[in-house]
Coordinates of N, CA and C in Angstrom, one line a residue:
A1 N -139.2 13.5 -48.8 CA -137.9 14.0 -48.7 C -137.5 14.1 -47.2
F2 N -138.5 14.6 -46.4 CA -138.2 14.8 -45.0 C -138.0 13.5 -44.3
A3 N -138.8 12.5 -44.6 CA -138.8 11.2 -43.9 C -137.4 10.5 -44.3
E4 N -137.0 10.6 -45.5 CA -135.8 10.0 -46.0 C -134.6 10.6 -45.3
F5 N -134.6 11.9 -45.2 CA -133.5 12.7 -44.5 C -133.5 12.3 -43.0
A6 N -134.7 12.2 -42.4 CA -134.8 11.9 -41.0 C -134.3 10.5 -40.7
N7 N -134.6 9.6 -41.6 CA -134.2 8.2 -41.4 C -132.6 8.1 -41.6
G8 N -132.1 8.9 -42.5 CA -130.6 8.9 -42.6 C -129.9 9.5 -41.4
L9 N -130.5 10.5 -40.8 CA -129.9 11.1 -39.6 C -130.0 10.1 -38.5
R10 N -131.1 9.4 -38.4 CA -131.2 8.4 -37.3 C -130.3 7.3 -37.4
K11 N -130.1 6.9 -38.7 CA -129.2 5.7 -39.0 C -127.7 6.1 -38.8
N12 N -127.3 7.3 -39.2 CA -125.9 7.7 -39.3 C -125.4 8.6 -38.2
L13 N -126.4 9.3 -37.5 CA -125.9 10.4 -36.6 C -126.4 10.1 -35.2
N14 N -127.8 10.0 -35.1 CA -128.3 9.9 -33.7 C -129.7 9.2 -33.8
A15 N -129.8 8.0 -33.3 CA -131.0 7.3 -33.4 C -132.2 7.9 -32.6
G16 N -131.9 8.8 -31.7 CA -132.9 9.4 -30.8 C -133.3 10.8 -31.3
I17 N -132.8 11.3 -32.4 CA -133.2 12.6 -32.9 C -134.7 12.7 -33.2
R18 N -135.4 13.7 -32.8 CA -136.8 13.9 -33.0 C -137.1 14.7 -34.2
D19 N -138.3 14.6 -34.7 CA -138.7 15.4 -35.9 C -138.5 16.9 -35.7
G20 N -138.9 17.3 -34.5 CA -138.8 18.7 -34.2 C -137.4 19.2 -34.2
E21 N -136.5 18.4 -33.8 CA -135.0 18.8 -33.8 C -134.5 18.8 -35.3
I22 N -135.1 18.0 -36.1 CA -134.7 18.0 -37.5 C -135.2 19.2 -38.2
V23 N -136.4 19.6 -37.8 CA -137.0 20.9 -38.4 C -136.1 22.0 -37.9
E24 N -135.7 22.0 -36.7 CA -134.8 23.1 -36.2 C -133.5 23.1 -37.0
M25 N -132.9 22.0 -37.3 CA -131.7 21.9 -38.1 C -131.9 22.6 -39.5
L26 N -133.1 22.2 -40.1 CA -133.4 22.8 -41.4 C -133.5 24.3 -41.3
A27 N -134.2 24.8 -40.3 CA -134.4 26.2 -40.1 C -133.1 26.9 -39.9
Q28 N -132.2 26.3 -39.1 CA -130.9 26.9 -38.9 C -130.1 27.0 -40.1
H29 N -130.2 25.9 -40.9 CA -129.5 25.9 -42.2 C -130.0 27.0 -43.1
L30 N -131.3 27.2 -43.2 CA -131.8 28.3 -44.0 C -131.4 29.7 -43.6
I31 N -131.2 29.8 -42.3 CA -130.8 31.1 -41.7 C -129.3 31.4 -41.9
T32 N -128.5 30.4 -41.6 CA -127.1 30.6 -41.6 C -126.4 30.5 -42.9
Q33 N -127.0 29.7 -43.8 CA -126.3 29.5 -45.1 C -126.0 30.9 -45.8
P34 N -126.9 31.8 -46.0 CA -126.6 33.1 -46.6 C -125.6 33.9 -45.8
V35 N -125.6 33.7 -44.5 CA -124.6 34.5 -43.7 C -123.2 33.9 -44.0
F36 N -123.1 32.6 -44.0 CA -121.8 32.0 -44.2 C -121.3 32.4 -45.7
E37 N -122.2 32.4 -46.6 CA -121.8 32.7 -48.0 C -121.4 34.2 -48.1
A38 N -122.0 35.0 -47.3 CA -121.6 36.5 -47.4 C -120.3 36.7 -46.7
L39 N -120.1 36.0 -45.6 CA -118.8 36.2 -44.8 C -117.6 35.5 -45.4
F40 N -117.9 34.4 -46.0 CA -116.8 33.6 -46.6 C -117.1 33.3 -48.1
A41 N -117.0 34.4 -48.9 CA -117.4 34.3 -50.3 C -116.6 33.4 -51.1
N42 N -115.4 33.1 -50.7 CA -114.5 32.2 -51.5 C -114.6 30.8 -51.1
Y43 N -115.4 30.5 -50.1 CA -115.5 29.1 -49.5 C -116.9 28.7 -49.7
K44 N -117.2 27.8 -50.5 CA -118.5 27.3 -50.8 C -118.9 26.1 -49.9
F45 N -119.2 26.5 -48.7 CA -119.5 25.5 -47.6 C -120.6 24.6 -48.1
A46 N -121.7 25.1 -48.6 CA -122.9 24.3 -48.9 C -122.6 23.3 -50.0
T47 N -121.6 23.6 -50.9 CA -121.3 22.7 -52.0 C -120.3 21.6 -51.6
Q48 N -119.5 21.9 -50.5 CA -118.5 21.0 -50.1 C -118.7 20.2 -48.9
N49 N -119.7 20.5 -48.1 CA -120.0 19.9 -46.9 C -121.2 18.9 -47.1
P50 N -121.0 17.6 -46.8 CA -122.1 16.6 -47.0 C -123.4 16.9 -46.2
M51 N -123.2 17.4 -45.0 CA -124.4 17.7 -44.2 C -125.2 18.8 -44.8
A52 N -124.5 19.9 -45.2 CA -125.1 21.0 -45.8 C -125.7 20.7 -47.1
Q53 N -125.1 19.8 -47.9 CA -125.7 19.3 -49.1 C -127.0 18.6 -48.9
A54 N -127.0 17.7 -47.9 CA -128.3 17.0 -47.6 C -129.4 17.9 -47.1
L55 N -129.0 18.8 -46.2 CA -130.0 19.8 -45.8 C -130.6 20.6 -46.9
Q56 N -129.7 21.0 -47.8 CA -130.2 21.8 -49.0 C -131.1 21.0 -49.9
Q57 N -130.8 19.7 -50.1 CA -131.7 18.9 -50.9 C -133.1 18.8 -50.3
V58 N -133.1 18.6 -49.0 CA -134.4 18.6 -48.3 C -135.2 19.9 -48.5
V59 N -134.5 21.0 -48.2 CA -135.1 22.3 -48.4 C -135.6 22.5 -49.8
A60 N -134.8 22.1 -50.8 CA -135.2 22.3 -52.2 C -136.5 21.5 -52.5
Q61 N -136.6 20.3 -51.9 CA -137.7 19.4 -52.2 C -139.0 19.8 -51.5
I62 N -138.8 20.4 -50.3 CA -139.9 20.8 -49.5 C -140.4 22.2 -50.0
G63 N -139.4 23.0 -50.4 CA -139.6 24.4 -50.7 C -140.8 24.7 -51.6

């Protein structure tokens, strides 16, 4: 799951992104998602944002 996500990021976003930076992105997603859901209860960011969806899929598979 991680390798597929990393390859997609490198292909579509930034060819130079390092694994450590991707891990940081995943960690930030885990920390900020519940905060955004609490602050913006009527806006389902994670279900409407493609990047948040991809991050959540990786988290679910790794988890």
